[in-house]
Coordinates of C-alpha atoms in Angstrom, one line a residue:
Chain A
X1 CA -5.0 -12.9 -32.1
X2 CA -5.3 -12.7 -28.0
X3 CA -4.9 -8.4 -29.0
X4 CA -7.9 -8.3 -31.7
X5 CA -10.2 -10.2 -29.3
X6 CA -10.0 -7.9 -26.0
X7 CA -9.9 -5.1 -28.7
X8 CA -13.2 -6.2 -30.2
X9 CA -14.9 -7.6 -26.6
X10 CA -13.9 -4.1 -24.8
X11 CA -15.0 -2.4 -28.2
X12 CA -18.1 -3.8 -28.2
X13 CA -18.8 -3.6 -23.4
X14 CA -18.0 0.0 -24.2
X15 CA -20.5 0.7 -27.3
X16 CA -22.9 -1.1 -25.5
X17 CA -22.5 0.2 -22.6
X18 CA -22.7 4.3 -24.0
X19 CA -26.0 3.2 -25.9
X20 CA -26.9 1.6 -21.8
X21 CA -26.2 5.3 -21.0
X22 CA -29.3 7.2 -23.1
X23 CA -31.4 4.7 -22.7
X24 CA -31.8 3.8 -18.9
X25 CA -34.5 4.9 -17.5
X26 CA -32.9 5.4 -14.2
X27 CA -30.1 7.7 -14.3
X28 CA -28.3 6.5 -11.5
X29 CA -27.7 3.0 -14.4
X30 CA -26.8 6.0 -16.8
X31 CA -24.0 6.9 -14.2
X32 CA -23.1 3.1 -14.0
X33 CA -23.2 2.8 -17.5
X34 CA -20.3 5.1 -18.6
X35 CA -18.8 5.1 -16.0
X36 CA -18.4 1.5 -17.6
X37 CA -17.9 2.9 -20.5
X38 CA -14.3 5.1 -18.8
X39 CA -13.4 0.9 -17.8
X40 CA -13.2 -0.1 -21.7
X41 CA -11.4 3.2 -22.5
X42 CA -9.5 2.1 -20.4
X43 CA -8.9 -0.8 -22.0
X44 CA -8.3 -0.2 -25.2
X45 CA -6.1 2.5 -24.1
X46 CA -4.0 -0.3 -22.6
X47 CA -3.6 -2.3 -25.5
X48 CA -2.5 0.8 -27.7
X49 CA 0.3 0.7 -25.6
X50 CA -1.1 3.7 -23.2
X51 CA -0.5 2.8 -20.3
X52 CA -0.1 5.6 -18.2
X53 CA -3.2 7.3 -20.0
X54 CA -5.3 4.3 -18.9
X55 CA -4.7 4.6 -15.9
X56 CA -4.6 8.0 -14.8
X57 CA -8.6 7.9 -17.3
X58 CA -9.0 5.4 -14.6
X59 CA -8.2 8.5 -11.2
X60 CA -9.5 11.5 -12.7
X61 CA -12.9 9.6 -13.9
X62 CA -13.5 6.3 -12.1
X63 CA -12.5 7.7 -9.6
X64 CA -13.3 11.3 -8.9
X65 CA -15.3 12.5 -11.8
X66 CA -18.1 10.0 -12.2
X67 CA -18.2 9.7 -8.3
X68 CA -19.3 13.5 -8.0
X69 CA -21.6 12.5 -11.1
X70 CA -23.5 9.8 -8.9
X71 CA -23.2 12.2 -5.8
X72 CA -25.8 15.1 -7.7
X73 CA -27.9 12.6 -9.9
X74 CA -28.1 10.4 -6.2
X75 CA -29.1 13.3 -4.7
X76 CA -31.4 15.4 -7.2
X77 CA -35.3 14.9 -7.1
X78 CA -35.9 15.3 -11.2
X79 CA -39.2 14.0 -12.6
X80 CA -37.8 12.1 -15.1
X81 CA -40.1 11.0 -17.7
X82 CA -41.4 14.8 -18.1
X83 CA -37.8 15.3 -19.0
X84 CA -37.7 12.6 -20.8
X85 CA -40.9 13.9 -23.4
X86 CA -38.6 16.2 -24.4
X87 CA -36.2 13.2 -26.6
X88 CA -38.0 13.7 -29.7
X89 CA -36.8 17.5 -29.7
X90 CA -33.6 16.8 -29.0
X91 CA -33.4 14.3 -31.6
X92 CA -32.4 16.1 -35.2
X93 CA -29.4 18.0 -33.4
X94 CA -28.3 14.8 -31.9
X95 CA -27.4 13.3 -34.4
X96 CA -26.1 16.2 -36.4
X97 CA -23.8 16.0 -33.7
X98 CA -22.7 12.3 -34.3
X99 CA -22.8 12.6 -37.6
X100 CA -20.6 15.9 -37.9
X101 CA -18.1 13.5 -34.9
X102 CA -18.5 10.9 -37.3
X103 CA -17.6 13.0 -40.0
X104 CA -14.1 14.0 -38.7
X105 CA -12.2 11.1 -37.6
X106 CA -13.5 8.8 -40.9
X107 CA -11.8 12.3 -42.6
X108 CA -8.3 12.1 -39.3
X109 CA -8.5 7.8 -39.7
X110 CA -9.2 8.3 -44.0
X111 CA -6.3 10.5 -44.4
X112 CA -4.0 8.0 -42.8
X113 CA -4.8 5.0 -44.4
X114 CA -4.7 7.6 -48.0
X115 CA -1.2 8.6 -46.9
X116 CA 0.6 7.0 -44.4
X117 CA 3.6 9.8 -44.7
X118 CA 1.1 12.3 -42.6
X119 CA 1.5 10.1 -39.6
X120 CA 5.0 11.8 -39.3
X121 CA 3.5 15.4 -39.1
X122 CA 2.3 15.2 -35.4
X123 CA 3.1 17.7 -33.3
X124 CA 4.5 14.7 -30.9
X125 CA 6.0 11.2 -33.0
X126 CA 6.2 8.7 -30.9
X127 CA 9.5 7.6 -29.3
X128 CA 11.3 5.1 -28.9
X129 CA 13.2 3.3 -26.0
X130 CA 11.5 4.9 -23.1
X131 CA 8.0 4.4 -20.9
X132 CA 5.0 6.3 -23.0
X133 CA 5.1 8.1 -19.1
X134 CA 8.4 9.6 -19.4
X135 CA 8.0 10.4 -23.0
X136 CA 4.9 12.2 -21.7
X137 CA 6.0 14.3 -19.1
X138 CA 9.6 15.0 -21.5
X139 CA 7.1 16.7 -23.7
X140 CA 4.5 18.0 -21.3
X141 CA 7.3 19.4 -19.1
X142 CA 9.6 20.8 -21.8
X143 CA 7.9 21.9 -25.0
X144 CA 4.6 22.5 -24.1
X145 CA 5.1 24.0 -20.5
X146 CA 3.3 26.7 -21.3
X147 CA 0.0 25.3 -22.2
X148 CA 0.1 23.2 -19.3
X149 CA 0.7 26.0 -17.1
X150 CA -1.7 28.2 -18.4
X151 CA -4.9 25.0 -18.3
X152 CA -3.3 25.0 -14.4
X153 CA -4.2 27.9 -13.6
X154 CA -7.3 27.7 -15.6
X155 CA -8.6 25.4 -13.8
X156 CA -7.3 27.0 -10.2
X157 CA -9.6 29.6 -10.9
X158 CA -12.3 27.8 -12.0
X159 CA -12.1 26.9 -8.7
X160 CA -11.8 29.6 -6.7
X161 CA -14.6 31.0 -8.4
X162 CA -16.3 27.9 -7.0
X163 CA -16.0 29.0 -3.6
X164 CA -16.4 32.4 -4.1
X165 CA -19.7 32.0 -5.1
X166 CA -20.8 29.9 -2.5
X167 CA -19.3 30.1 0.4
X168 CA -21.1 31.6 3.5
X169 CA -20.1 32.9 6.1
X170 CA -22.8 32.1 9.8
X171 CA -23.1 34.0 11.9
X172 CA -23.8 32.4 15.1
X173 CA -22.4 29.3 13.7
X174 CA -20.2 27.3 16.9
X175 CA -17.7 26.1 15.3
X176 CA -14.4 24.5 16.8
X177 CA -11.2 26.2 16.5
X178 CA -8.2 23.5 17.5
X179 CA -5.7 25.3 17.1
X180 CA -7.4 27.5 20.3
X181 CA -8.3 24.2 22.7
X182 CA -4.2 23.0 21.8
X183 CA -3.2 26.4 23.4
X184 CA -5.3 25.7 26.8
X185 CA -2.9 25.9 29.8
X186 CA -3.8 25.0 33.0
X187 CA -3.8 28.4 33.7
X188 CA -6.0 29.3 31.3
X189 CA -8.7 26.6 31.8
X190 CA -9.0 26.7 35.5
X191 CA -10.0 28.2 38.2
X192 CA -8.9 27.5 42.3
X193 CA -11.2 28.4 44.0
X194 CA -11.6 28.6 48.3
X195 CA -14.9 28.3 48.8
X196 CA -16.1 28.6 52.4
X197 CA -18.0 25.6 54.4
X198 CA -22.3 26.3 54.0
X199 CA -22.1 29.7 51.5
X200 CA -21.4 27.8 48.0
X201 CA -20.1 29.7 45.4
Chain B
X1 CA -2.2 -21.6 -30.6
X2 CA -1.5 -23.7 -28.3
X3 CA 1.3 -21.9 -26.5
X4 CA -0.8 -18.9 -26.3
X5 CA -3.5 -21.1 -23.9
X6 CA -0.9 -22.7 -22.5
X7 CA 0.9 -19.6 -21.2
X8 CA -3.8 -19.0 -19.9
X9 CA -3.8 -21.1 -18.8
X10 CA -0.4 -21.1 -16.8
X11 CA -1.2 -17.2 -15.3
X12 CA -4.4 -18.6 -14.3
X13 CA -2.7 -21.6 -12.0
X14 CA -0.1 -18.8 -10.4
X15 CA -3.3 -16.1 -10.4
X16 CA -5.4 -18.8 -8.5
X17 CA -2.4 -19.6 -6.2
X18 CA -2.1 -16.6 -5.5
X19 CA -5.8 -16.1 -4.0
X20 CA -5.5 -19.0 -2.1
X21 CA -2.5 -17.8 -0.4
X22 CA -3.6 -14.5 0.2
X23 CA -6.7 -15.2 1.5
X24 CA -5.6 -18.1 4.1
X25 CA -3.7 -14.8 5.4
X26 CA -6.0 -12.8 5.1
X27 CA -8.5 -15.2 7.3
X28 CA -5.5 -15.5 10.2
X29 CA -5.2 -11.7 9.8
X30 CA -8.8 -10.9 10.6
X31 CA -7.8 -13.7 13.5
X32 CA -5.9 -11.9 14.7
X33 CA -7.5 -8.4 14.3
X34 CA -9.7 -9.7 16.5
X35 CA -6.8 -11.6 19.2
X36 CA -5.2 -7.9 19.2
X37 CA -8.8 -6.2 20.0
X38 CA -9.2 -8.5 22.3
X39 CA -6.0 -8.6 24.3
X40 CA -5.8 -4.9 24.3
X41 CA -8.9 -4.4 26.4
X42 CA -8.2 -7.8 28.5
X43 CA -10.8 -10.1 27.2
X44 CA -9.9 -13.4 25.9
X45 CA -11.3 -13.1 22.4
X46 CA -12.3 -16.2 19.6
X47 CA -10.6 -19.4 21.8
X48 CA -13.1 -21.5 20.4
X49 CA -12.8 -23.0 17.7
X50 CA -10.2 -25.2 17.4
X51 CA -6.7 -24.3 19.5
X52 CA -6.9 -20.9 20.7
X53 CA -9.7 -20.1 18.4
X54 CA -7.4 -21.0 15.5
X55 CA -10.3 -21.6 13.1
X56 CA -13.0 -19.5 13.5
X57 CA -12.0 -17.3 10.5
X58 CA -13.6 -20.8 8.5
X59 CA -15.6 -21.2 10.8
X60 CA -17.2 -18.0 10.1
X61 CA -16.6 -18.2 6.9
X62 CA -19.5 -21.0 6.7
X63 CA -22.0 -19.8 8.5
X64 CA -21.8 -16.6 6.5
X65 CA -22.1 -19.0 3.4
X66 CA -25.1 -20.8 4.5
X67 CA -27.7 -18.3 5.6
X68 CA -30.4 -16.8 3.7
X69 CA -29.8 -14.1 1.4
X70 CA -31.7 -11.5 2.0
X71 CA -33.0 -9.1 -0.7
X72 CA -35.1 -6.8 0.3
X73 CA -38.1 -5.0 -1.2
X74 CA -37.8 -2.3 -2.8
X75 CA -34.7 -2.5 -3.1
X76 CA -33.0 -1.9 -6.7
X77 CA -31.5 -5.4 -6.9
X78 CA -29.4 -5.5 -10.3
X79 CA -27.0 -2.8 -8.2
X80 CA -27.7 -4.3 -5.4
X81 CA -25.8 -7.2 -5.6
X82 CA -23.5 -6.7 -7.7
X83 CA -21.7 -4.0 -4.4
X84 CA -20.2 -6.6 -2.9
X85 CA -19.2 -7.9 -6.0
X86 CA -17.2 -4.8 -7.1
X87 CA -15.7 -4.7 -3.2
X88 CA -14.5 -7.7 -3.9
X89 CA -12.9 -8.8 -7.1
X90 CA -11.2 -4.4 -7.2
X91 CA -9.4 -5.5 -3.8
X92 CA -8.0 -8.2 -5.0
X93 CA -7.3 -7.5 -8.4
X94 CA -4.6 -4.9 -7.4
X95 CA -3.1 -7.5 -5.7
X96 CA -1.6 -8.8 -9.7
X97 CA 1.0 -6.3 -9.2
X98 CA 2.1 -5.8 -5.5
X99 CA 5.9 -7.6 -5.9
X100 CA 6.0 -9.4 -2.8
X101 CA 9.7 -10.3 -3.0
X102 CA 12.4 -10.3 -6.9
X103 CA 14.1 -12.8 -9.4
X104 CA 12.3 -16.0 -10.5
X105 CA 9.9 -18.2 -8.0
X106 CA 11.5 -20.9 -6.6
X107 CA 13.1 -21.6 -9.9
X108 CA 10.9 -21.6 -12.2
X109 CA 12.0 -19.9 -15.6
X110 CA 8.5 -18.6 -16.5
X111 CA 7.8 -17.7 -13.0
X112 CA 7.9 -15.0 -10.2
X113 CA 7.5 -13.8 -7.7
X114 CA 4.7 -11.7 -9.0
X115 CA 2.1 -11.5 -11.6
X116 CA 2.0 -8.4 -13.7
X117 CA 5.5 -6.8 -13.9
X118 CA 3.1 -2.9 -14.9
X119 CA 5.8 -0.2 -15.5
X120 CA 2.4 2.2 -14.3
X121 CA 1.7 -0.3 -11.0
X122 CA 1.8 2.4 -8.3
X123 CA -0.8 3.9 -10.6
X124 CA -3.1 1.1 -11.1
X125 CA -2.9 0.2 -7.3
X126 CA -3.6 3.9 -6.8
X127 CA -6.8 3.7 -9.7
X128 CA -7.7 0.5 -8.0
X129 CA -8.1 1.5 -5.1
X130 CA -9.8 4.6 -5.6
X131 CA -12.7 2.4 -7.0
X132 CA -13.8 0.7 -4.0
X133 CA -15.7 3.7 -2.6
X134 CA -18.0 2.1 -5.9
X135 CA -19.0 -1.0 -3.8
X136 CA -20.3 1.3 -0.9
X137 CA -21.8 3.8 -2.9
X138 CA -24.3 1.6 -5.1
X139 CA -24.2 -0.9 -2.1
X140 CA -25.6 2.3 -0.2
X141 CA -28.0 3.9 -2.9
X142 CA -29.4 0.5 -4.4
X143 CA -30.4 -0.1 -0.4
X144 CA -33.3 2.0 -0.5
X145 CA -32.8 3.3 3.1
X146 CA -31.9 5.5 4.8
X147 CA -28.7 5.6 7.1
X148 CA -27.1 2.8 4.0
X149 CA -27.5 6.1 2.0
X150 CA -26.1 8.7 4.2
X151 CA -23.3 5.9 5.1
X152 CA -22.8 5.7 1.0
X153 CA -22.2 9.3 0.7
X154 CA -20.2 9.8 4.2
X155 CA -17.9 7.3 2.6
X156 CA -17.7 9.3 -0.7
X157 CA -16.1 12.3 0.9
X158 CA -14.7 10.6 3.2
X159 CA -12.7 8.7 0.2
X160 CA -12.5 11.5 -2.0
X161 CA -10.7 13.3 0.3
X162 CA -8.0 11.0 1.6
X163 CA -7.3 10.0 -2.0
X164 CA -5.9 13.8 -2.4
X165 CA -3.0 12.8 0.2
X166 CA -2.2 9.7 -0.9
X167 CA -1.6 10.8 -4.2
X168 CA 0.9 14.1 -2.9
X169 CA 2.8 11.6 -0.8
X170 CA 3.0 8.6 -3.4
X171 CA 4.2 11.5 -5.9
X172 CA 7.1 12.0 -3.2
X173 CA 8.3 8.7 -3.3
X174 CA 8.5 8.7 -7.4
X175 CA 10.3 11.5 -7.2
X176 CA 12.7 9.3 -5.3
X177 CA 12.7 6.2 -6.7
X178 CA 11.9 7.9 -10.5
X179 CA 10.7 4.5 -11.7
X180 CA 6.7 4.0 -11.2
X181 CA 7.2 0.7 -11.3
X182 CA 7.1 -1.9 -7.5
X183 CA 9.6 -3.7 -8.1
X184 CA 11.9 -0.3 -9.1
X185 CA 10.8 1.2 -6.1
X186 CA 11.8 -1.7 -3.9
X187 CA 15.0 -2.0 -5.7
X188 CA 15.9 1.8 -5.3
X189 CA 15.7 1.4 -1.2
X190 CA 18.9 -1.2 -1.4
X191 CA 20.9 2.3 -1.3
X192 CA 19.8 5.7 0.9
X193 CA 21.3 7.4 4.0
X194 CA 22.7 4.6 5.7
X195 CA 25.1 3.5 2.6
X196 CA 26.0 7.0 2.1
X197 CA 27.1 6.4 5.6
X198 CA 29.1 3.7 4.6
X199 CA 27.7 0.9 6.0
X200 CA 26.3 -2.2 5.0
X201 CA 22.6 -2.3 2.6
X202 CA 20.2 -1.7 5.8
X203 CA 17.0 -0.1 7.2
X204 CA 18.7 3.5 7.1
X205 CA 18.3 3.1 3.1
X206 CA 14.5 2.8 3.5
X207 CA 12.0 5.7 2.4
X208 CA 10.9 6.0 5.6
X209 CA 13.1 8.0 7.3
X210 CA 14.3 10.5 4.8
X211 CA 10.1 10.5 4.1
X212 CA 8.7 10.2 7.5
X213 CA 6.0 12.9 7.6
X214 CA 4.8 11.1 4.6
X215 CA 4.9 8.0 5.8
X216 CA 3.1 9.5 8.7
X217 CA 0.5 10.7 6.6
X218 CA 0.1 7.7 4.3
X219 CA 0.0 5.5 7.3
X220 CA -3.3 7.3 8.4
X221 CA -4.7 7.9 5.2
X222 CA -4.5 4.7 4.1
X223 CA -6.9 4.3 7.6
X224 CA -9.9 6.6 7.2
X225 CA -9.4 5.4 2.5
X226 CA -9.9 1.9 3.5
X227 CA -12.6 3.0 6.4
X228 CA -10.7 1.5 9.6
X229 CA -11.4 2.9 12.7
X230 CA -11.0 5.4 13.9
X231 CA -11.7 6.5 11.0
X232 CA -14.6 4.6 10.1
X233 CA -18.1 6.8 10.1
X234 CA -19.4 4.9 7.5
X235 CA -20.1 2.4 9.6
X236 CA -20.6 4.4 12.8
X237 CA -23.2 1.8 14.8
X238 CA -23.9 4.6 17.5
X239 CA -25.2 7.1 14.6
X240 CA -26.0 4.2 11.6
X241 CA -26.8 1.1 12.4
X242 CA -23.8 -0.5 10.2
X243 CA -23.5 1.6 7.8
X244 CA -24.5 0.2 3.7
X245 CA -24.1 -2.8 5.1
X246 CA -27.8 -2.7 6.8
X247 CA -29.5 -4.3 4.1
X248 CA -26.8 -7.0 3.2
X249 CA -26.8 -10.6 5.0
X250 CA -25.4 -14.0 4.1
X251 CA -22.9 -14.2 1.6
X252 CA -23.5 -10.6 -0.3
X253 CA -21.9 -9.3 3.7
X254 CA -18.9 -11.9 3.7
X255 CA -18.1 -9.9 0.3
X256 CA -18.3 -6.9 1.7
X257 CA -16.3 -7.9 4.9
X258 CA -13.6 -10.0 2.7
X259 CA -13.2 -6.6 -0.5
X260 CA -12.4 -4.3 3.4
X261 CA -10.4 -6.8 4.8
X262 CA -8.2 -7.6 1.9
X263 CA -7.6 -3.6 0.9
X264 CA -6.7 -3.0 3.6
X265 CA -3.9 -6.2 3.6
X266 CA -3.4 -4.0 0.6
X267 CA -2.8 -0.6 2.2
X268 CA -0.5 -2.6 4.0
X269 CA 1.8 -3.9 1.7
X270 CA 1.4 -0.8 -0.5
X271 CA 2.6 1.4 3.1
X272 CA 5.9 -2.2 2.9
X273 CA 6.5 -0.4 -0.6
X274 CA 6.4 2.9 -0.8
X275 CA 8.1 3.9 3.1
X276 CA 9.6 0.0 4.3
X277 CA 11.9 -1.5 1.5
X278 CA 9.4 -4.7 0.7
X279 CA 11.7 -8.0 0.9
X280 CA 14.6 -6.5 1.3
X281 CA 15.8 -7.9 4.3
X282 CA 16.8 -5.0 7.9
X283 CA 20.3 -5.9 7.9
X284 CA 22.0 -6.5 4.8
X285 CA 24.6 -9.4 6.5
X286 CA 23.6 -13.3 6.9
X287 CA 22.2 -15.2 8.5
X288 CA 19.7 -12.3 7.8
X289 CA 19.6 -12.0 4.1
X290 CA 19.7 -16.1 4.0
X291 CA 15.9 -15.8 4.6
X292 CA 13.9 -15.6 1.3
X293 CA 12.5 -12.2 0.7
X294 CA 9.1 -13.2 0.5
X295 CA 9.3 -13.9 4.2
X296 CA 11.1 -10.6 4.9
X297 CA 7.5 -9.4 3.2
X298 CA 4.7 -11.0 5.7
X299 CA 7.0 -9.9 8.1
X300 CA 6.7 -6.3 7.4
X301 CA 2.6 -6.0 6.7
X302 CA 2.4 -8.3 9.7
X303 CA 3.8 -5.8 11.4
X304 CA 2.4 -2.1 9.9
X305 CA -1.0 -4.3 10.0
X306 CA -0.2 -4.9 13.9
X307 CA 0.0 -1.5 13.7
X308 CA -3.6 -1.1 12.0
X309 CA -5.1 -3.1 14.9
X310 CA -3.6 -1.4 17.8
X311 CA -4.7 1.9 16.5
X312 CA -8.7 -0.3 16.1
X313 CA -8.3 -0.6 20.1
X314 CA -7.0 2.3 21.1
X315 CA -8.2 5.7 19.1
X316 CA -12.0 7.0 19.5
X317 CA -13.5 7.5 16.5
X318 CA -13.9 11.2 14.7
X319 CA -16.5 13.4 14.4
X320 CA -16.8 14.0 10.4
X321 CA -15.7 17.5 10.6
X322 CA -12.1 16.5 12.2
X323 CA -12.4 13.8 9.5
X324 CA -13.0 16.6 6.8
X325 CA -10.9 19.1 8.4
X326 CA -8.1 16.9 8.9
X327 CA -7.6 15.7 5.2
X328 CA -8.1 19.3 3.6
X329 CA -6.5 21.5 5.9
X330 CA -3.8 19.3 7.7
X331 CA -2.6 16.6 5.2
X332 CA -3.0 18.3 2.3
X333 CA -1.0 21.4 2.9
X334 CA 1.8 19.7 4.1
X335 CA 2.1 17.1 1.6
X336 CA 2.3 19.1 -1.3
X337 CA 4.6 20.7 1.0
X338 CA 7.2 18.4 1.1
X339 CA 6.8 17.4 -2.3
X340 CA 8.3 20.5 -3.3
X341 CA 10.3 20.3 -0.8
X342 CA 11.7 16.8 -1.5
X343 CA 12.0 17.9 -5.3
X344 CA 14.0 21.1 -4.3
X345 CA 16.5 19.1 -2.3
X346 CA 16.8 16.2 -4.7
X347 CA 17.6 18.8 -7.3
X348 CA 19.5 21.1 -5.5
X349 CA 22.1 18.0 -4.2
X350 CA 22.2 16.5 -7.9
X351 CA 20.8 13.5 -6.3
X352 CA 17.7 12.5 -8.3
X353 CA 17.4 9.5 -10.5

């Protein structure tokens, strides 16, 4: 009973905040509602017994991705009233996409309901007697190691590309070179000069 | 139905008791912080309220709570009020998984020394400590003022950078312990270097010896993650007045302060659990192992907090580019290298759990 209560609590807040993401007037509020939505999705994962996924969702999406979102949105200076005028133009295509997702979900879940045997044909069935962190690790680092590494490389290449595109070396900027500073010795740092009285250097 | 309600009530009472104890300890750690800082600078520190100024924190609490709450006219009111609540709530919520000791709570059948002994405890702590940045960003943005905003941007960049190295440090410890559960991590420090040499369980078994560079990196990153000096660029008073807290007064300010100190205590507790053997006594021999585990835990947290306080008093503030260099160019490569090295050693010698 408690599980059902929490399920309805999390899912109601998740849906409500998802609606607020697209209807909030202030974009920063939108991002904050998005974060609330992620949080409740993590709660739903915990109810499903997928605590590892829940924590990773919070660490990666809420802790890192959403922070960068918030950064960009806070720094942007866009006229949002103007941006909002296109809302009606995009409504049909948005509606169609939503409908497609809904139909797909209905097909998948409907398939499980009609024939429970189809649950067994999943690639990685739920293991028993191990924590789900361990179970995920076993699948990810053995059967699917190639896909895992390939995804990693794609991300690495994307990161290198982004850095190459934006990195500019400006000439004439004074930079601190810490290893040079640390390597200085009294011999190279100071010069002892004998000054004759009344003459200066 | 009744039983479920009773369990709920039990957990509520236990959590409330734990929180009250925690807040009392934090009040005295705050006092100790100021006393240590004063002692380094040859001052007396708080010494007026109560004997040796022992009630100073409570006097401050009453003062903050009774002052007027000022909300600036241009502020984004909802976010402005929520921000300190977010900071304080997240900091307190993280303590739910911290195991203070092992076994049952003074012989009670239901009670444990940890409120929730979840499988992914360390990930939970990592997730909640990475959320601490939201209080700062929301507070800085909602104030609608230049200095708080600059401070919020700085803080976000700083916390995100140092989380990366904290993550890798946690991975090395997990490789050695073989579990994400905090109780298991402490238990795995029962045996180690010392017991391999045939000694009884002692401080030589704890992870701070084989993982010494990671211990140092974790300590420094914890300072940066909680915006403690020398990494307190968020509230660098010479550049940003008081950072994201400029516009805050009274109870909201108190909540920020409280959240910050609870987060610092949490980082001390994490250092103790990951590297200093949690509740284990420094020598597993009488009379040291007669002392209950929670006392050892408290003493170790106090020791780490003492180091935090000393660093605050001794070290000058970092410049922003030096801070970023330290995080990305020094800590990150070293910690990645150590993850690889630890994995290689564990597999090579067949020590992997």
